[in-house]
CSV table of C-alpha atoms in Angstrom, one decimal:
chain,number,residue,atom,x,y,z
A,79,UNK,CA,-59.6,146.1,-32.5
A,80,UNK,CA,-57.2,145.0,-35.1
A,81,UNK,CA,-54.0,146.5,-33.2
A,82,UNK,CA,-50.6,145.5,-32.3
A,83,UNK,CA,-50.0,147.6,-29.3
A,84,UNK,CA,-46.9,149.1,-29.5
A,85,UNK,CA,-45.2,149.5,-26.2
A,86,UNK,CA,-42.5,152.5,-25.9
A,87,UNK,CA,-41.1,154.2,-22.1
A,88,UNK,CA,-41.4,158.0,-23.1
A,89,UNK,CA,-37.7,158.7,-21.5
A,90,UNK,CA,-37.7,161.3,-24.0
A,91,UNK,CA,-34.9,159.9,-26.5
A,92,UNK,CA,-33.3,157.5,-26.3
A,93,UNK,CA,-29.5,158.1,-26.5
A,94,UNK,CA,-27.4,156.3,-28.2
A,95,UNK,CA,-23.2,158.3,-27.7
A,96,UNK,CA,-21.2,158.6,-30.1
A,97,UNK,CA,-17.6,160.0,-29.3
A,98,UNK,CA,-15.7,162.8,-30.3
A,99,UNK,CA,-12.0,161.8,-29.8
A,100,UNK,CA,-10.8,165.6,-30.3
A,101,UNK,CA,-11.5,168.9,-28.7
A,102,UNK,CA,-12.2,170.3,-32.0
A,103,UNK,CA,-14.7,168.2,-32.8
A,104,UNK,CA,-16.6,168.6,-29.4
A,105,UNK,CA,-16.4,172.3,-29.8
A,106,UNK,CA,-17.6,172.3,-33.4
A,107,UNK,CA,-20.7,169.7,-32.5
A,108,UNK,CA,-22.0,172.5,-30.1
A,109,UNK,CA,-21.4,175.3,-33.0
A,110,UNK,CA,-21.6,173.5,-36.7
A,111,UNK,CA,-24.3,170.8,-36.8
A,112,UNK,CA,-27.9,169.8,-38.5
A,113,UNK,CA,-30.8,167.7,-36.7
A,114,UNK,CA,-32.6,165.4,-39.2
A,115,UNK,CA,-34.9,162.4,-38.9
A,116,UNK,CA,-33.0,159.7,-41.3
A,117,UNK,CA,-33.1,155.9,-41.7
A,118,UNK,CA,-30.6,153.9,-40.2
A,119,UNK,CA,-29.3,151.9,-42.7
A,120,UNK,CA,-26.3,149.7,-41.5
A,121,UNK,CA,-22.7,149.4,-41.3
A,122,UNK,CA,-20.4,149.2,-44.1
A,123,UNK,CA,-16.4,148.9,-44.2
A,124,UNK,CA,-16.4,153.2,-43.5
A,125,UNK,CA,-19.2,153.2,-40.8
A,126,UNK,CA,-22.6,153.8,-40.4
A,127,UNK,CA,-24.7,154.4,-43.4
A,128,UNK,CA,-27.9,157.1,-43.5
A,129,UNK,CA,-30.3,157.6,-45.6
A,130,UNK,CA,-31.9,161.5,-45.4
A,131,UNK,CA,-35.1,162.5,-47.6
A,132,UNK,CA,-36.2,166.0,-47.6
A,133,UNK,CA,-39.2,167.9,-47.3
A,134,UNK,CA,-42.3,166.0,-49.5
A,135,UNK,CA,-41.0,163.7,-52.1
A,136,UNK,CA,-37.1,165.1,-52.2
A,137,UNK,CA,-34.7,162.8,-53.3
A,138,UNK,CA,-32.8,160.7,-51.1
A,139,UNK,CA,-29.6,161.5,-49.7
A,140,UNK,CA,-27.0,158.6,-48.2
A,141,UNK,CA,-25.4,160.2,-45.6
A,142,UNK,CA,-21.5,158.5,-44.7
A,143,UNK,CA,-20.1,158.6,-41.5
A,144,UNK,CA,-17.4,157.0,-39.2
A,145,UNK,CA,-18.8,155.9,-36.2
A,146,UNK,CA,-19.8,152.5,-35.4
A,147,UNK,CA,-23.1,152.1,-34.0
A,148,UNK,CA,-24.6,148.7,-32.5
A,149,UNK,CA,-27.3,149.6,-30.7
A,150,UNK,CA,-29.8,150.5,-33.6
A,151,UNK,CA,-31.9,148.0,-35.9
A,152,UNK,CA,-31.6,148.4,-39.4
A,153,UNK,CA,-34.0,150.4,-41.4
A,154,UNK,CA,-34.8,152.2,-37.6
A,155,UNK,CA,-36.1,155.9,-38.0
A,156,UNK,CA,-33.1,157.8,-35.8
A,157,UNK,CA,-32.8,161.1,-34.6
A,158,UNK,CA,-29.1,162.3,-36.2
A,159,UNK,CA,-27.1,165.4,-34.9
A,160,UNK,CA,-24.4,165.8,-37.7
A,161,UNK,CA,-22.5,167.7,-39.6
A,162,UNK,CA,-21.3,167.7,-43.5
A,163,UNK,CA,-17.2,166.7,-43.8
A,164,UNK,CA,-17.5,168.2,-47.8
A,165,UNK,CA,-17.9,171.1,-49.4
A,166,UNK,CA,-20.4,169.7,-52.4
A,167,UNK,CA,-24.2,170.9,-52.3
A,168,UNK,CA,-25.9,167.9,-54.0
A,169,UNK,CA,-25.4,164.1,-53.8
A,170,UNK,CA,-24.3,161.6,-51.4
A,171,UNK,CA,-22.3,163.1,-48.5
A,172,UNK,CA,-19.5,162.3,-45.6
A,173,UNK,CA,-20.4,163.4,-42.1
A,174,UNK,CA,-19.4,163.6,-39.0
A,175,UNK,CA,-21.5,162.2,-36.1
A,176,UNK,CA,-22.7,163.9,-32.8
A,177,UNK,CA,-25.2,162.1,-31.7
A,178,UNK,CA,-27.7,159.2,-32.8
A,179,UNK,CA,-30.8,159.1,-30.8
A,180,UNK,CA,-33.8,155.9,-31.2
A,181,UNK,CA,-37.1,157.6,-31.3
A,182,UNK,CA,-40.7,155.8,-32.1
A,183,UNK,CA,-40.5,153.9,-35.1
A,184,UNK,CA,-43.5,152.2,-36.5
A,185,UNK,CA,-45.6,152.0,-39.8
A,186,UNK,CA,-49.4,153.0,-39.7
A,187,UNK,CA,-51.5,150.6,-38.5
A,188,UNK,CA,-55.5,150.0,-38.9
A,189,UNK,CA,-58.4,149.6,-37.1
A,190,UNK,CA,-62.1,148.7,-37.7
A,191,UNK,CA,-63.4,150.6,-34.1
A,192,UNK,CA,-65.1,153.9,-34.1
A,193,UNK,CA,-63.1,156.8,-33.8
A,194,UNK,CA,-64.2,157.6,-30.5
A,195,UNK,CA,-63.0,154.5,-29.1
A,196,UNK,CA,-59.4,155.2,-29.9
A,197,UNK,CA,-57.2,156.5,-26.8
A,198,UNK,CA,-55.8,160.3,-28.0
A,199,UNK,CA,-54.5,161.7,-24.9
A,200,UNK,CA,-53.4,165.6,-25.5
A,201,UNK,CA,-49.9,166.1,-27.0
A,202,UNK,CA,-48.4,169.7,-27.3
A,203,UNK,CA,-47.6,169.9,-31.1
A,204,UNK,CA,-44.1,171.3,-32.4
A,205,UNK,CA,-44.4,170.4,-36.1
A,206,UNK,CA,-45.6,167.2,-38.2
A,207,UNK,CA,-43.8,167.2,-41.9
A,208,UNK,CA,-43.9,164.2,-44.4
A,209,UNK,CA,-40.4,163.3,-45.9
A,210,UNK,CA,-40.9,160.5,-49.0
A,211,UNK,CA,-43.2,157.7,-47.5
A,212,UNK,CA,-43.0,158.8,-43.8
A,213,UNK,CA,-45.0,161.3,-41.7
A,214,UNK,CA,-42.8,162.9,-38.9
A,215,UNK,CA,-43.5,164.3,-35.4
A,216,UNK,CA,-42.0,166.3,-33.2
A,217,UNK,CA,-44.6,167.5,-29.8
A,218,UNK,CA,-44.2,167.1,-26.0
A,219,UNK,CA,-45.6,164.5,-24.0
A,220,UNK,CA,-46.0,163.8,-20.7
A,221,UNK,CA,-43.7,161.4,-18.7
A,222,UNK,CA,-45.1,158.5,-16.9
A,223,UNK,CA,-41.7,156.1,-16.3
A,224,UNK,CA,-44.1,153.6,-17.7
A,225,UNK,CA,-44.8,152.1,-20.9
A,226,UNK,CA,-47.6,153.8,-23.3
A,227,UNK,CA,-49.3,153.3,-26.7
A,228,UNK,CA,-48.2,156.1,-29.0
A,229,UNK,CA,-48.8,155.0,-32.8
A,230,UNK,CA,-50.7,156.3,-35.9
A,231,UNK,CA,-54.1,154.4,-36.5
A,232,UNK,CA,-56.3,154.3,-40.2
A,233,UNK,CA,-60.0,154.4,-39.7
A,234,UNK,CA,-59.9,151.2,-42.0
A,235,UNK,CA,-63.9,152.3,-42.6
A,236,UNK,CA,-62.4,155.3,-44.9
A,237,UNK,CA,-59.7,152.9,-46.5
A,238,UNK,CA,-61.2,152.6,-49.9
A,239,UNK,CA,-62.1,156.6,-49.9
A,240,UNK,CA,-59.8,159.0,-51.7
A,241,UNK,CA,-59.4,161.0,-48.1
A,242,UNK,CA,-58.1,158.1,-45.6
A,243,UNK,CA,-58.7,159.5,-41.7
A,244,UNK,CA,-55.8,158.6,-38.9
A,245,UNK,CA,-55.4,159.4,-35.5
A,246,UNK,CA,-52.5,159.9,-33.7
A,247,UNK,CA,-53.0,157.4,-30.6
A,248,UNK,CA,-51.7,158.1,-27.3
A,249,UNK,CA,-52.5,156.1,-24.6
A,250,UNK,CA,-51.1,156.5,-20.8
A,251,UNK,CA,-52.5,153.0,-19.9
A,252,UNK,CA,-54.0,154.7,-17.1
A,253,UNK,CA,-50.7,156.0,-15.8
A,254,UNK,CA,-51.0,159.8,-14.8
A,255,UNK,CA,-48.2,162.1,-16.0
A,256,UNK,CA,-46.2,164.2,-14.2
A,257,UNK,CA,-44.1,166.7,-16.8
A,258,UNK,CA,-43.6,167.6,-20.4
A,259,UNK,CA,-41.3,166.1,-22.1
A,260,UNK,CA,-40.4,166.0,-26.1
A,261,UNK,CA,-40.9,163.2,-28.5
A,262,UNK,CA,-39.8,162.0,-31.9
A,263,UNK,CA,-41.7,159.9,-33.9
A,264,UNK,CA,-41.6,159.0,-37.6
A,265,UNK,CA,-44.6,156.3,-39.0
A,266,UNK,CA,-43.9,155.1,-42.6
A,267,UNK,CA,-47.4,155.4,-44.8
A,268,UNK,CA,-46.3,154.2,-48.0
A,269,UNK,CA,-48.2,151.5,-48.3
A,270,UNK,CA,-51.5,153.8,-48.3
A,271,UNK,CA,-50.0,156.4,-50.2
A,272,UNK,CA,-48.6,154.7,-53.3
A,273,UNK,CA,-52.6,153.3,-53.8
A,274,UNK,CA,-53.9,154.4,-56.6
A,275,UNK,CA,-57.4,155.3,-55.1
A,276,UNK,CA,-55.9,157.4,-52.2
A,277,UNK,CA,-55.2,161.7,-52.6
A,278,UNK,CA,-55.2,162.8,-48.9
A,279,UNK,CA,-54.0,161.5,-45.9
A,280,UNK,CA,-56.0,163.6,-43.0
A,281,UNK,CA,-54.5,163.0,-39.1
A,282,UNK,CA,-56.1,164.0,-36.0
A,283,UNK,CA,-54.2,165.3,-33.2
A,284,UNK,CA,-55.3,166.0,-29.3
A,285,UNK,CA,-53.2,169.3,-29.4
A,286,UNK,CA,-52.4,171.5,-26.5
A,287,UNK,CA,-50.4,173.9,-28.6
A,288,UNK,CA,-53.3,174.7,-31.3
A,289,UNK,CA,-56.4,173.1,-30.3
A,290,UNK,CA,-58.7,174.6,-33.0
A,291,UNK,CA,-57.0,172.7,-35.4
A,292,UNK,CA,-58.5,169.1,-35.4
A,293,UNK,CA,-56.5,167.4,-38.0
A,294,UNK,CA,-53.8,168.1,-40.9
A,295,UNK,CA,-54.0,167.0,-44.0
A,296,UNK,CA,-51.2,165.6,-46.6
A,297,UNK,CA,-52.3,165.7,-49.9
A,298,UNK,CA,-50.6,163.2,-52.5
Protein backbone atom coordinates (compact mmCIF):
# COMPACT_ATOMS: atom_id res chain seq x y z
CA UNK A 1 0.00 0.00 0.00
CA UNK A 2 1.97 3.01 -1.11
CA UNK A 3 1.09 5.20 2.09
CA UNK A 4 2.73 7.34 4.52
CA UNK A 5 0.44 7.01 7.51
CA UNK A 6 -0.23 10.09 8.84
CA UNK A 7 -0.59 10.11 12.57
CA UNK A 8 -2.93 13.03 14.16
CA UNK A 9 -4.70 12.88 18.13
CA UNK A 10 -8.31 14.07 17.17
CA UNK A 11 -8.25 16.63 20.37
CA UNK A 12 -10.57 18.47 18.27
CA UNK A 13 -8.23 21.67 17.35
CA UNK A 14 -5.52 22.25 18.28
CA UNK A 15 -5.25 25.72 20.02
CA UNK A 16 -2.82 27.82 19.53
CA UNK A 17 -3.88 31.60 21.97
CA UNK A 18 -3.35 34.53 20.84
CA UNK A 19 -3.95 37.54 23.25
CA UNK A 20 -6.07 40.39 23.37
CA UNK A 21 -4.33 42.99 25.65
CA UNK A 22 -7.67 45.21 25.76
CA UNK A 23 -11.17 44.70 26.85
CA UNK A 24 -12.32 46.05 23.70
CA UNK A 25 -10.80 43.75 21.72
CA UNK A 26 -12.07 40.64 23.82
CA UNK A 27 -15.48 41.98 23.62
CA UNK A 28 -15.32 42.70 19.90
CA UNK A 29 -13.72 39.00 19.14
CA UNK A 30 -17.00 37.51 20.65
CA UNK A 31 -19.22 40.09 18.40
CA UNK A 32 -17.08 41.14 15.01
CA UNK A 33 -15.06 38.18 13.64
CA UNK A 34 -14.80 35.74 10.37
CA UNK A 35 -13.59 31.93 10.53
CA UNK A 36 -11.46 31.01 7.42
CA UNK A 37 -9.24 28.08 6.58
CA UNK A 38 -5.88 30.17 5.32
CA UNK A 39 -2.23 29.21 4.91
CA UNK A 40 0.13 30.14 7.44
CA UNK A 41 2.73 31.89 5.77
CA UNK A 42 5.36 33.32 8.29
CA UNK A 43 6.52 36.14 10.16
CA UNK A 44 7.54 39.36 8.89
CA UNK A 45 8.73 42.71 10.73
CA UNK A 46 4.53 43.50 11.44
CA UNK A 47 3.59 39.86 12.35
CA UNK A 48 2.17 36.91 11.11
CA UNK A 49 1.43 36.76 7.47
CA UNK A 50 -1.87 34.78 5.91
CA UNK A 51 -2.75 33.88 2.85
CA UNK A 52 -6.89 33.46 2.26
CA UNK A 53 -8.32 32.05 -1.13
CA UNK A 54 -11.91 32.09 -1.66
CA UNK A 55 -14.52 29.88 -2.82
CA UNK A 56 -13.19 27.78 -6.25
CA UNK A 57 -10.31 29.43 -7.92
CA UNK A 58 -10.80 33.20 -6.15
CA UNK A 59 -7.86 35.14 -5.92
CA UNK A 60 -5.63 35.17 -3.08
CA UNK A 61 -5.84 37.45 -0.30
CA UNK A 62 -2.65 38.16 2.19
CA UNK A 63 -4.10 38.68 5.28
CA UNK A 64 -1.60 41.08 7.94
CA UNK A 65 -1.74 40.81 11.41
CA UNK A 66 0.14 41.57 14.68
CA UNK A 67 0.54 38.68 16.62
CA UNK A 68 3.46 36.58 16.80
CA UNK A 69 2.90 33.07 16.42
CA UNK A 70 5.64 30.19 16.99
CA UNK A 71 4.00 27.33 17.21
CA UNK A 72 2.82 26.87 13.54
CA UNK A 73 5.05 25.47 10.40
CA UNK A 74 5.10 27.50 7.52
CA UNK A 75 2.93 26.90 4.68
CA UNK A 76 0.53 24.92 7.58
CA UNK A 77 -3.35 24.97 6.71
CA UNK A 78 -4.65 26.95 10.07
CA UNK A 79 -7.94 27.51 11.32
CA UNK A 80 -8.09 31.70 11.73
CA UNK A 81 -10.72 33.55 13.86
CA UNK A 82 -10.19 37.31 12.76
CA UNK A 83 -11.31 40.26 11.95
CA UNK A 84 -10.59 43.14 9.17
CA UNK A 85 -8.62 46.44 10.85
CA UNK A 86 -9.69 48.52 7.26
CA UNK A 87 -12.40 49.58 5.71
CA UNK A 88 -11.28 48.52 1.86
CA UNK A 89 -13.36 45.62 0.14
CA UNK A 90 -10.60 44.26 -2.22
CA UNK A 91 -6.92 43.58 -1.90
CA UNK A 92 -4.53 42.71 0.68
CA UNK A 93 -5.86 43.41 4.28
CA UNK A 94 -4.70 44.20 8.12
CA UNK A 95 -6.40 42.08 10.77
CA UNK A 96 -6.71 41.55 14.02
CA UNK A 97 -6.16 38.02 15.54
CA UNK A 98 -8.54 35.94 17.77
CA UNK A 99 -7.52 32.82 17.54
CA UNK A 100 -5.14 30.50 15.31
CA UNK A 101 -5.97 26.87 15.55
CA UNK A 102 -3.60 23.72 13.80
CA UNK A 103 -5.90 21.46 12.08
CA UNK A 104 -4.96 18.30 9.65
CA UNK A 105 -2.70 19.35 7.08
CA UNK A 106 -1.60 17.06 4.35
CA UNK A 107 -1.54 16.80 0.47
CA UNK A 108 -3.43 13.84 -1.32
CA UNK A 109 -1.74 10.84 -1.32
CA UNK A 110 -1.97 7.56 -3.57
CA UNK A 111 -2.54 4.16 -3.38
CA UNK A 112 -2.45 1.06 -5.69
CA UNK A 113 -4.99 -1.25 -3.17
CA UNK A 114 -8.52 -1.79 -3.98
CA UNK A 115 -11.00 0.42 -2.70
CA UNK A 116 -12.39 -1.75 -0.34
CA UNK A 117 -9.28 -2.30 1.43
CA UNK A 118 -9.04 1.32 2.48
CA UNK A 119 -10.13 2.08 6.21
CA UNK A 120 -13.35 4.84 5.98
CA UNK A 121 -14.69 4.86 9.28
CA UNK A 122 -18.11 7.04 9.40
CA UNK A 123 -17.63 10.84 9.75
CA UNK A 124 -20.76 13.17 10.20
CA UNK A 125 -20.26 15.66 7.27
CA UNK A 126 -20.65 19.61 7.88
CA UNK A 127 -19.50 20.84 4.48
CA UNK A 128 -16.38 19.95 2.06
CA UNK A 129 -15.53 23.22 -0.33
CA UNK A 130 -12.43 23.55 -2.61
CA UNK A 131 -10.48 27.01 -2.24
CA UNK A 132 -7.62 27.31 -5.20
CA UNK A 133 -5.61 23.90 -5.07
CA UNK A 134 -6.99 22.64 -1.74
CA UNK A 135 -10.16 20.58 -0.77
CA UNK A 136 -11.50 21.58 2.70
CA UNK A 137 -13.45 19.66 5.45
CA UNK A 138 -15.29 20.45 8.18
CA UNK A 139 -17.45 17.03 9.86
CA UNK A 140 -17.37 15.42 13.40
CA UNK A 141 -15.45 12.60 14.44
CA UNK A 142 -15.26 10.53 17.11
CA UNK A 143 -12.67 10.93 19.95
CA UNK A 144 -10.41 8.18 20.80
CA UNK A 145 -7.36 10.13 23.02
CA UNK A 146 -5.31 8.10 20.56
CA UNK A 147 -3.68 8.66 17.39
CA UNK A 148 -5.68 7.85 13.98
CA UNK A 149 -5.20 7.88 10.18
CA UNK A 150 -7.36 10.61 8.65
CA UNK A 151 -6.02 11.63 5.09
CA UNK A 152 -7.35 11.82 1.46
CA UNK A 153 -6.18 8.72 -0.71
CA UNK A 154 -6.26 8.53 -5.06
CA UNK A 155 -7.20 5.19 -6.41
CA UNK A 156 -3.82 5.53 -8.40
CA UNK A 157 -5.75 2.74 -10.91
CA UNK A 158 -8.01 5.89 -12.08
CA UNK A 159 -4.94 8.25 -12.21
CA UNK A 160 -4.61 8.58 -15.89
CA UNK A 161 -8.66 8.83 -16.27
CA UNK A 162 -10.24 12.22 -16.73
CA UNK A 163 -12.51 11.45 -13.36
CA UNK A 164 -9.66 10.58 -10.63
CA UNK A 165 -11.64 8.60 -7.47
CA UNK A 166 -10.36 9.53 -3.62
CA UNK A 167 -11.48 8.46 -0.38
CA UNK A 168 -11.49 10.17 2.58
CA UNK A 169 -9.56 7.68 4.95
CA UNK A 170 -10.34 7.39 8.48
CA UNK A 171 -8.85 4.87 10.45
CA UNK A 172 -9.36 4.38 14.46
CA UNK A 173 -6.40 1.86 14.58
CA UNK A 174 -8.77 -0.26 16.32
CA UNK A 175 -9.37 2.25 18.98
CA UNK A 176 -13.25 2.49 19.81
CA UNK A 177 -14.68 6.01 20.10
CA UNK A 178 -16.50 7.41 22.68
CA UNK A 179 -18.02 11.06 21.44
CA UNK A 180 -18.38 13.36 18.60
CA UNK A 181 -16.19 15.81 18.18
CA UNK A 182 -15.44 18.41 15.12
CA UNK A 183 -12.55 18.39 12.78
CA UNK A 184 -10.80 20.60 10.32
CA UNK A 185 -8.90 19.38 7.57
CA UNK A 186 -7.65 20.94 4.41
CA UNK A 187 -5.53 18.34 1.71
CA UNK A 188 -3.80 20.34 -1.15
CA UNK A 189 -4.62 18.50 -4.75
CA UNK A 190 -2.88 20.67 -7.02
CA UNK A 191 -0.64 18.50 -8.23
CA UNK A 192 -3.65 16.31 -9.85
CA UNK A 193 -5.61 19.17 -10.72
CA UNK A 194 -3.32 21.29 -12.78
CA UNK A 195 -2.78 17.76 -15.15
CA UNK A 196 -3.84 18.36 -18.21
CA UNK A 197 -5.73 14.88 -18.57
CA UNK A 198 -7.73 15.42 -15.33
CA UNK A 199 -11.63 17.23 -15.29
CA UNK A 200 -13.16 15.81 -12.04
CA UNK A 201 -11.96 15.04 -8.79
CA UNK A 202 -14.84 12.58 -7.20
CA UNK A 203 -14.30 11.85 -3.07
CA UNK A 204 -16.06 9.27 -1.18
CA UNK A 205 -17.15 9.89 2.23
CA UNK A 206 -18.52 7.31 5.11
CA UNK A 207 -21.18 10.02 6.05
CA UNK A 208 -23.47 9.83 9.04
CA UNK A 209 -25.14 13.21 8.20
CA UNK A 210 -26.20 12.22 4.41
CA UNK A 211 -25.59 8.69 3.80
CA UNK A 212 -27.24 8.42 0.31
CA UNK A 213 -24.68 10.52 -0.98
CA UNK A 214 -21.57 8.31 -1.74
CA UNK A 215 -19.16 10.79 -3.04
CA UNK A 216 -18.86 14.54 -4.29
CA UNK A 217 -17.45 15.60 -7.11
CA UNK A 218 -15.23 18.80 -8.01
CA UNK A 219 -15.14 19.50 -11.45
CA UNK A 220 -12.02 21.46 -12.89
Amino acid sequence: MMLRYLSISLIAILMVLVSCDKQEDIDRSYTDYRYDIVTYLGQNDMGALFEYIGHGDSASVMLQSRVSLSDVKTHQRVLLRYDFLDKVTSGNRNIDVYGCSAIISDSLRMTMVSPDSIPCHEVKLRSMWRTGEFINLHCQAEYTNANRSFMLVADGNTLTNDTVECYLMHDLRGERGTFWRDCYASFNVGAMWHKDSFRCLRIYVNDLTFPATKYYDFIK
